[in-house]
Short mmCIF file of C-alpha atoms in Angstrom, two decimals:
data_model
loop_
_atom_site.label_atom_id
_atom_site.label_comp_id
_atom_site.label_asym_id
_atom_site.label_seq_id
_atom_site.Cartn_x
_atom_site.Cartn_y
_atom_site.Cartn_z
CA UNK A 24 16.89 -21.50 2.87
CA UNK A 25 14.90 -23.55 5.33
CA UNK A 26 13.61 -26.84 3.99
CA UNK A 27 10.95 -29.20 5.29
CA UNK A 28 10.25 -32.42 3.37
CA UNK A 29 6.83 -33.80 2.55
CA UNK A 30 6.01 -37.45 2.50
CA UNK A 31 5.40 -40.41 4.76
CA UNK A 32 8.54 -42.19 5.88
CA UNK A 33 8.52 -44.92 8.54
CA UNK A 34 5.19 -43.63 9.76
CA UNK A 35 6.39 -40.04 10.21
CA UNK A 36 4.77 -37.20 8.24
CA UNK A 37 7.18 -34.60 6.90
CA UNK A 38 6.52 -31.80 4.43
CA UNK A 39 8.39 -30.23 1.54
CA UNK A 40 8.35 -26.46 1.82
CA UNK A 41 10.11 -23.49 0.32
CA UNK A 42 10.68 -20.55 2.64
CA UNK A 43 10.67 -16.80 2.11
CA UNK A 44 12.54 -14.07 3.89
CA UNK A 45 12.40 -10.32 4.38
CA UNK A 46 12.81 -7.79 7.22
CA UNK A 47 11.86 -10.65 9.49
CA UNK A 48 11.94 -14.08 7.88
CA UNK A 49 8.61 -15.73 7.19
CA UNK A 50 8.60 -19.47 7.78
CA UNK A 51 7.82 -22.29 5.39
CA UNK A 52 4.53 -24.08 4.91
CA UNK A 53 2.06 -23.53 7.74
CA UNK A 54 2.46 -25.88 10.69
CA UNK A 55 -0.07 -27.13 13.22
CA UNK A 56 0.21 -25.54 16.66
CA UNK A 57 -2.36 -25.59 19.47
CA UNK A 58 -5.22 -26.54 17.19
CA UNK A 59 -4.44 -23.96 14.50
CA UNK A 60 -1.84 -23.13 11.87
CA UNK A 61 1.25 -20.98 12.32
CA UNK A 62 4.36 -19.84 10.48
CA UNK A 63 7.66 -18.87 12.08
CA UNK A 64 8.95 -15.30 11.89
CA UNK A 65 12.54 -14.33 12.65
CA UNK A 66 14.86 -11.42 12.00
CA UNK A 67 17.68 -9.26 13.39
CA UNK A 68 17.37 -6.89 16.33
CA UNK A 69 20.16 -4.68 17.74
CA UNK A 70 21.77 -6.43 20.70
CA UNK A 71 20.97 -3.57 23.09
CA UNK A 72 17.39 -3.11 21.84
CA UNK A 73 14.34 -3.48 24.05
CA UNK A 74 12.01 -5.67 21.96
CA UNK A 75 8.29 -5.93 22.70
CA UNK A 76 5.02 -6.80 21.00
CA UNK A 77 2.66 -3.85 20.91
CA UNK A 78 -0.58 -2.65 19.33
CA UNK A 79 -0.92 -0.84 16.02
CA UNK A 80 -1.79 2.60 17.41
CA UNK A 81 1.37 4.29 16.10
CA UNK A 82 0.52 3.22 12.53
CA UNK A 83 -2.97 4.72 12.80
CA UNK A 84 -1.58 8.00 14.12
CA UNK A 85 1.17 8.35 11.53
CA UNK A 86 -1.01 7.31 8.59
CA UNK A 87 -3.29 10.26 9.27
CA UNK A 88 -0.39 12.35 7.97
CA UNK A 89 0.98 10.09 5.23
CA UNK A 90 -2.09 8.16 4.09
CA UNK A 91 -2.77 4.41 3.91
CA UNK A 92 0.17 2.14 4.61
CA UNK A 93 -0.49 0.05 1.52
CA UNK A 94 0.92 1.72 -1.66
CA UNK A 95 -1.42 2.55 -4.53
CA UNK A 96 0.47 0.26 -6.95
CA UNK A 97 0.39 -2.72 -4.60
CA UNK A 98 -0.97 -5.79 -6.48
CA UNK A 99 -4.61 -6.56 -5.73
CA UNK A 100 -3.66 -10.23 -5.45
CA UNK A 101 -1.93 -9.51 -2.13
CA UNK A 102 -5.01 -7.79 -0.68
CA UNK A 103 -7.54 -10.48 -1.53
CA UNK A 104 -9.09 -11.85 1.66
CA UNK A 105 -6.52 -10.09 3.85
CA UNK A 106 -6.77 -11.39 7.42
CA UNK A 107 -5.49 -10.03 10.73
CA UNK A 108 -3.18 -12.37 12.68
CA UNK A 109 -1.68 -12.54 16.14
CA UNK A 110 2.06 -12.69 16.85
CA UNK A 111 2.99 -14.69 19.95
CA UNK A 112 5.57 -16.87 21.73
CA UNK A 113 8.34 -14.35 21.05
CA UNK A 114 11.90 -15.20 22.06
CA UNK A 115 15.51 -14.32 21.20
CA UNK A 116 18.45 -16.23 19.72
CA UNK A 117 22.00 -15.09 20.49
CA UNK A 118 23.80 -17.69 18.39
CA UNK A 119 23.20 -19.50 15.06
CA UNK A 120 22.76 -22.77 16.97
CA UNK A 121 19.93 -21.30 19.02
CA UNK A 122 18.17 -20.15 15.82
CA UNK A 123 18.64 -23.56 14.18
CA UNK A 124 17.28 -25.39 17.24
CA UNK A 125 14.25 -23.11 17.48
CA UNK A 126 13.40 -23.53 13.79
CA UNK A 127 13.95 -27.26 14.15
CA UNK A 128 11.23 -27.45 16.79
CA UNK A 129 8.78 -26.49 14.02
CA UNK A 130 10.20 -28.87 11.41
CA UNK A 131 12.38 -26.33 9.62
CA UNK A 132 15.94 -27.07 8.59
CA UNK A 133 17.96 -23.93 7.90
CA UNK A 134 19.95 -24.01 4.65
CA UNK A 135 23.45 -22.51 4.45
CA UNK A 136 22.84 -19.31 2.46
CA UNK A 137 20.15 -17.65 4.62
CA UNK A 138 21.77 -19.03 7.76
CA UNK A 139 24.98 -17.24 6.75
CA UNK A 140 23.05 -13.94 6.56
CA UNK A 141 21.64 -14.51 10.05
CA UNK A 142 25.17 -15.34 11.21
CA UNK A 143 26.48 -12.07 9.74
CA UNK A 144 23.79 -10.16 11.64
CA UNK A 145 24.81 -11.90 14.87
CA UNK A 146 28.50 -11.15 14.28
CA UNK A 147 27.75 -7.46 13.63
CA UNK A 148 26.11 -6.82 17.02
CA UNK A 149 22.57 -8.13 16.65
CA UNK A 150 20.40 -10.82 18.16
CA UNK A 151 17.62 -12.69 16.32
CA UNK A 152 14.02 -11.97 17.29
CA UNK A 153 11.78 -15.03 16.77
CA UNK A 154 8.02 -15.54 17.06
CA UNK A 155 5.04 -17.48 15.76
CA UNK A 156 2.32 -15.90 13.58
CA UNK A 157 -1.20 -17.25 13.13
CA UNK A 158 -1.77 -18.55 9.58
CA UNK A 159 -5.33 -18.58 8.17
CA UNK A 160 -7.01 -21.99 7.98
CA UNK A 161 -6.59 -23.84 4.67
CA UNK A 162 -7.84 -27.26 3.56
CA UNK A 163 -4.43 -28.76 2.74
CA UNK A 164 -1.64 -27.00 4.66
CA UNK A 165 1.02 -29.38 3.32
CA UNK A 166 0.44 -28.08 -0.22
CA UNK A 167 1.39 -24.53 0.84
CA UNK A 168 5.10 -24.27 0.15
CA UNK A 169 5.99 -20.57 0.04
CA UNK A 170 5.38 -17.74 2.50
CA UNK A 171 6.63 -14.30 1.46
CA UNK A 172 6.68 -10.89 3.10
CA UNK A 173 5.31 -8.97 0.16
CA UNK A 174 4.96 -5.65 2.01
CA UNK A 175 7.48 -4.61 4.64
CA UNK A 176 5.80 -1.85 6.62
CA UNK A 177 7.39 0.17 9.42
CA UNK A 178 7.29 3.39 11.40
CA UNK A 179 10.71 4.74 12.41
CA UNK A 180 10.57 7.30 15.22
CA UNK A 181 13.98 8.98 15.62
CA UNK A 182 14.62 11.55 18.36
CA UNK A 183 17.65 12.42 20.49
CA UNK A 184 19.83 9.56 19.31
CA UNK A 185 17.16 6.91 19.94
CA UNK A 186 15.20 4.94 17.37
CA UNK A 187 11.84 3.34 18.00
CA UNK A 188 11.18 0.93 15.14
CA UNK A 189 7.68 -0.47 14.74
CA UNK A 190 7.44 -3.42 12.32
CA UNK A 191 4.30 -4.76 10.66
CA UNK A 192 4.71 -6.94 7.59
CA UNK A 193 2.17 -8.43 5.18
CA UNK A 194 2.37 -12.16 4.47
CA UNK A 195 1.43 -14.02 1.27
CA UNK A 196 1.30 -17.80 1.66
CA UNK A 197 0.68 -19.93 -1.45
CA UNK A 198 0.51 -23.42 -2.88
CA UNK A 199 3.30 -24.56 -5.21
CA UNK A 200 1.23 -23.79 -8.32
CA UNK A 201 -0.24 -20.56 -6.82
CA UNK A 202 -3.74 -21.97 -7.40
CA UNK A 203 -4.62 -21.13 -3.81
CA UNK A 204 -3.18 -18.54 -1.48
CA UNK A 205 -3.95 -16.54 1.65
CA UNK A 206 -2.91 -13.06 2.79
CA UNK A 207 -2.49 -12.00 6.41
CA UNK A 208 -0.80 -9.36 8.57
CA UNK A 209 -0.33 -8.73 12.29
CA UNK A 210 -2.87 -6.43 13.87
CA UNK A 211 -0.18 -5.04 16.15
CA UNK A 212 3.55 -4.67 15.63
CA UNK A 213 7.00 -5.61 16.86
CA UNK A 214 8.66 -2.66 18.62
CA UNK A 215 12.44 -2.22 18.82
CA UNK A 216 13.80 0.65 20.94
CA UNK A 217 17.55 1.35 20.92
CA UNK A 218 20.16 4.10 20.86
CA UNK A 219 21.74 4.95 17.50
CA UNK A 220 22.78 7.88 15.33
CA UNK A 221 21.55 6.22 12.14
CA UNK A 222 17.99 5.19 11.35
CA UNK A 223 17.98 1.50 10.41
CA UNK A 224 15.64 -1.03 8.84
CA UNK A 225 16.76 -4.64 8.08
CA UNK A 226 16.55 -5.67 4.42
CA UNK A 227 19.34 -8.21 3.86
CA UNK A 228 16.95 -11.18 3.94
CA UNK A 229 14.66 -9.72 1.27
CA UNK A 230 16.66 -11.48 -1.46
CA UNK A 231 15.20 -14.84 -0.40
CA UNK A 232 11.48 -14.16 -0.84
CA UNK A 233 9.54 -16.32 -3.31
CA UNK A 234 7.33 -13.65 -4.90
CA UNK A 235 8.64 -11.44 -7.77
CA UNK A 236 8.71 -8.25 -5.68
CA UNK A 237 8.74 -6.95 -2.13
CA UNK A 238 7.33 -3.49 -1.36
CA UNK A 239 8.82 -1.43 1.48
CA UNK A 240 6.97 1.51 3.07
CA UNK A 241 8.80 3.33 5.88
CA UNK A 242 7.26 6.30 7.69
CA UNK A 243 10.21 8.26 9.10
CA UNK A 244 9.19 10.37 12.08
CA UNK A 245 11.61 13.08 13.28
CA UNK A 246 11.32 16.37 15.22
CA UNK A 247 12.51 18.13 12.07
CA UNK A 248 12.60 17.17 8.42
CA UNK A 249 15.60 15.55 6.77
CA UNK A 250 17.42 15.94 3.47
CA UNK A 251 15.81 13.62 0.93
CA UNK A 252 19.18 13.36 -0.78
CA UNK A 253 20.42 11.26 2.14
CA UNK A 254 18.01 8.44 1.32
CA UNK A 255 19.71 5.29 0.03
CA UNK A 256 18.71 4.03 -3.42
CA UNK A 257 16.15 2.95 -4.50
CA UNK A 258 14.10 4.79 -1.83
CA UNK A 259 12.21 7.95 -2.63
CA UNK A 260 9.84 10.05 -0.52
CA UNK A 261 6.14 10.50 -1.09
CA UNK A 262 3.63 11.91 1.35
CA UNK A 263 4.64 14.04 4.30
CA UNK A 264 2.92 15.77 7.17
CA UNK A 265 2.92 16.13 10.94
CA UNK A 266 1.87 13.89 13.81
CA UNK A 267 1.64 14.19 17.60
CA UNK A 268 3.34 11.41 19.59
CA UNK A 269 3.94 11.58 23.32
CA UNK A 270 3.11 15.28 23.39
CA UNK A 271 5.74 16.09 20.73
CA UNK A 272 4.89 17.29 17.24
CA UNK A 273 6.93 15.38 14.66
CA UNK A 274 7.49 15.74 10.95
CA UNK A 275 6.62 12.57 9.03
CA UNK A 276 7.95 11.62 5.61
CA UNK A 277 7.29 8.31 3.86
CA UNK A 278 10.17 6.55 2.13
CA UNK A 279 9.12 3.92 -0.42
CA UNK A 280 10.89 1.31 -2.52
CA UNK A 281 10.10 -1.82 -4.52
CA UNK A 282 12.70 -4.58 -4.67
CA UNK A 283 12.46 -6.83 -7.72
CA UNK A 284 13.58 -10.29 -6.74
CA UNK A 285 15.48 -12.31 -9.35
CA UNK A 286 17.00 -15.76 -9.53
CA UNK A 287 20.47 -14.43 -8.75
CA UNK A 288 19.51 -13.30 -5.24
CA UNK A 289 21.56 -10.15 -5.41
CA UNK A 290 22.50 -8.60 -2.08
CA UNK A 291 20.11 -5.98 -0.73
CA UNK A 292 21.75 -3.81 1.95
CA UNK A 293 19.88 -2.69 5.04
CA UNK A 294 18.23 0.74 4.98
CA UNK A 295 20.39 3.29 6.80
CA UNK A 296 19.78 7.02 7.10
CA UNK A 297 22.16 9.24 9.10
CA UNK A 298 19.98 11.53 11.21
CA UNK A 299 21.94 12.05 14.43
CA UNK A 300 25.13 13.67 13.10
#
């Protein structure tokens, strides 16, 4: 877990913050950057993936078939005052030291347990995507100590042994006593494109979020349908339909799950669905 301490020591201001993690890790308390507030965002990407920042057009297209990306049972608390944020200053870490140094530039000290999960991702053939996300303005940023990814939203386009993964997560940033909070989400998305025979979505870091639950909504887009029985627990399918992408008509099926986060931080394996065999 990343930790930043709050207080005034020898004239230097430092802040105490609790972090939260999910598909991509959300940073700690908001930090000042270029006249505004930001949080850090980091998570695994396949080593051979082309990683770009893109607009949200694919979500709009796919949701015409599967409906709104926010589930009907999603707590109203996480929708209150929802703001759209920019993602910027993206870069890549290839080693744990590079991740630690990058987080350190923003006052974050990585703790052993989450760092070990990042290290496992690196050892298993991934890099770490890192970026900054605009945080809404608040009167006392130092009192905000937890930032959670409460909805992990993605479109997975799988065709011919290639996956195009579009990530867009919803952030909930709160004070220690939850008396004040803000909600925000990128207007665009992070796009991974890589060759694989198994559809993949990273979930290992979900165990570290601060909120009681994290919702996951994955729209799986394939030329043909797939056997629902192949879905890993606790995912189940809901809406389905068809969408046109790049001149190809695809079948779309939404896979949904809710992960209840407890004090024991039980392991949550990545989503994997064999589609190319």
